[in-house]
């Protein structure tokens, strides 16, 4: 069959391949410690589920306005007020079908064919594909542990090309869990806006940070950046497919047209359920889970180091550890397949996240309970002897 040329340039999302194989092995009765997935192991908090059931009982099953039900857009605005002290007009908030839809639409909005978007390498695997889908160019900037695995103003300046129109970053990041400090965010904003470009900040892992200093939102610095966020990670709602974006003044109208055309509206029941995501009761549950994630991180990082994995310093957020495996292998993909099929531990090969020293890295998620992580570490220990 004749398929469009651009489909040949899409790359696999290997974490999902590993997820499928993990599910297959589990269905055959194998016990797998799941350190590959990018979703919290907790099921969605009870008050959110109760709100969903109520919405279904009340027949709230029709399309909603494209940018989301007004109550949810306002609830998200209130969240910015409570947690960041920011007044954001709810008209700038657009509810989306997971942040994946938001990432795609922000690229639609900014990129003409041939334009370039600067991305960190390693970074979230789907972003280059959102760019390629538009016949635009993902422009990879290698980042290292010394840069906190994040883009800096200096890196942007040295990698900016004639066709570059913007920069996309995630803080905390996937796969490294590293954050961009407030000072570096400001410098990034100044560098990008000084060049007439656009800055997109994916804040999907906000709420899941483990150091004392709060992670800054780019919205504390400027209203000109695009912010991507989601109910998937901190709010534990991956399968509900609900995210949001905050856009600069004057942009919501065109996004409204995009949503009308591309998918009409986001899942209705999920939107009504998400109204309960910000309640004190839910927030209490989520805060407890955050504490548990921190305990797991504090266990896993030294445990992996003891086994010989290279981890510069403990990641500040998300639920990932990006570990250097060059002591064990030059081929992280084989390493991960072997760990999965022969030792019952799922993790994700570094080559999912880019090219830069990728084959020497593996991403471990700490989304399973501590006892399971301990079992996983023990299995890895045995695999390495
Ligand atoms: C950095 C980052 N952005 C966006 C997403 C997409 O998440 P969702 O579409 O579930 O909101 C993910 C998922 O793993 C991610 O890690």
Coordinates of N, CA and C and ligand atoms in Angstrom, one line a residue, residues 13 38-39 97-101 103 124-127 130 170 172-174 202 204-205 228-233 237-239 241-243 320 363, ligand 1:
X13 N 7.8 3.9 19.9 CA 7.8 4.3 21.3 C 8.1 3.0 22.0
X38 N 5.6 4.3 32.4 CA 5.6 5.7 32.7 C 4.3 6.1 33.3
X39 N 3.7 5.2 34.2 CA 2.5 5.6 34.8 C 2.5 5.1 36.3
X97 N -7.2 16.0 25.2 CA -7.2 14.5 25.3 C -5.8 14.0 25.7
X98 N -5.5 14.1 26.9 CA -4.2 13.8 27.4 C -3.3 15.0 27.0
X99 N -2.1 15.1 27.6 CA -1.2 16.1 27.2 C -0.7 15.8 25.8
X100 N -0.8 14.5 25.4 CA -0.3 14.2 24.0 C -1.0 15.0 23.0
X101 N -2.3 15.2 23.1 CA -3.0 16.1 22.2 C -2.5 17.5 22.2
X103 N 0.5 18.4 23.1 CA 1.8 18.5 22.4 C 1.7 18.6 20.9
X124 N 11.6 13.2 25.8 CA 10.4 12.4 25.7 C 10.3 11.9 24.2
X125 N 10.2 10.6 24.0 CA 10.3 10.0 22.7 C 9.3 10.5 21.6
X126 N 8.1 10.9 22.1 CA 7.0 11.2 21.1 C 7.2 12.6 20.5
X127 N 7.9 13.5 21.2 CA 8.0 14.9 20.7 C 8.6 15.0 19.3
X130 N 5.9 14.3 16.8 CA 4.9 15.4 16.6 C 5.5 16.4 15.6
X170 N 10.9 19.9 29.1 CA 10.1 19.3 30.1 C 10.8 19.4 31.4
X172 N 9.8 18.6 35.6 CA 10.8 17.6 35.5 C 10.7 16.8 34.2
X173 N 11.9 16.2 33.8 CA 11.9 15.6 32.5 C 11.7 14.1 32.5
X174 N 11.3 13.6 31.4 CA 11.3 12.2 31.1 C 12.3 12.0 30.1
X202 N 6.8 21.6 29.1 CA 5.9 20.5 29.5 C 6.1 20.3 31.0
X204 N 4.2 18.3 32.9 CA 3.3 17.2 33.3 C 3.7 16.5 34.6
X205 N 5.0 16.6 35.0 CA 5.5 16.0 36.2 C 5.5 16.9 37.4
X228 N 2.3 22.8 28.9 CA 1.6 21.6 28.7 C 1.5 20.9 30.1
X229 N 0.3 20.4 30.4 CA 0.1 19.6 31.6 C -0.9 18.5 31.5
X230 N -1.1 17.8 32.5 CA -1.9 16.6 32.3 C -2.5 16.1 33.7
X231 N -3.6 15.3 33.6 CA -4.1 14.6 34.8 C -3.4 13.2 34.9
X232 N -2.5 12.9 34.0 CA -2.0 11.5 33.9 C -1.1 11.2 35.1
X233 N -0.2 12.0 35.4 CA 0.9 11.6 36.3 C 0.7 11.9 37.8
X237 N -4.2 9.6 36.5 CA -5.4 9.4 35.6 C -4.9 9.0 34.2
X238 N -3.9 8.2 34.0 CA -3.3 8.0 32.7 C -4.4 7.6 31.7
X239 N -5.2 6.6 32.1 CA -6.2 6.0 31.1 C -7.4 6.8 30.8
X241 N -7.3 9.8 29.8 CA -6.9 10.7 28.6 C -7.3 12.1 28.8
X242 N -6.8 12.8 29.8 CA -7.1 14.1 30.0 C -5.9 15.0 30.4
X243 N -5.7 16.0 29.6 CA -4.6 17.0 29.9 C -5.1 18.4 29.7
X320 N 11.4 8.5 37.6 CA 12.4 7.8 36.8 C 13.8 8.0 37.3
X363 N 16.3 3.5 31.5 CA 15.4 4.2 32.4 C 14.7 3.2 33.3
Ligands
LIG1 C1 7.1 14.3 29.4 C2 5.8 13.7 29.0 N1 5.0 14.5 28.3 C3 3.8 14.1 27.9 C4 3.4 12.7 28.1 C5 2.0 12.3 27.6 O1 1.2 12.0 28.6 P1 -0.4 12.0 28.6 O2 -0.8 12.1 27.1 O3 -0.9 10.8 29.2 O4 -0.9 13.3 29.3 C6 4.3 11.9 28.8 C7 3.9 10.5 29.0 O5 4.7 9.7 29.5 C8 5.5 12.4 29.2 O6 6.4 11.6 29.9

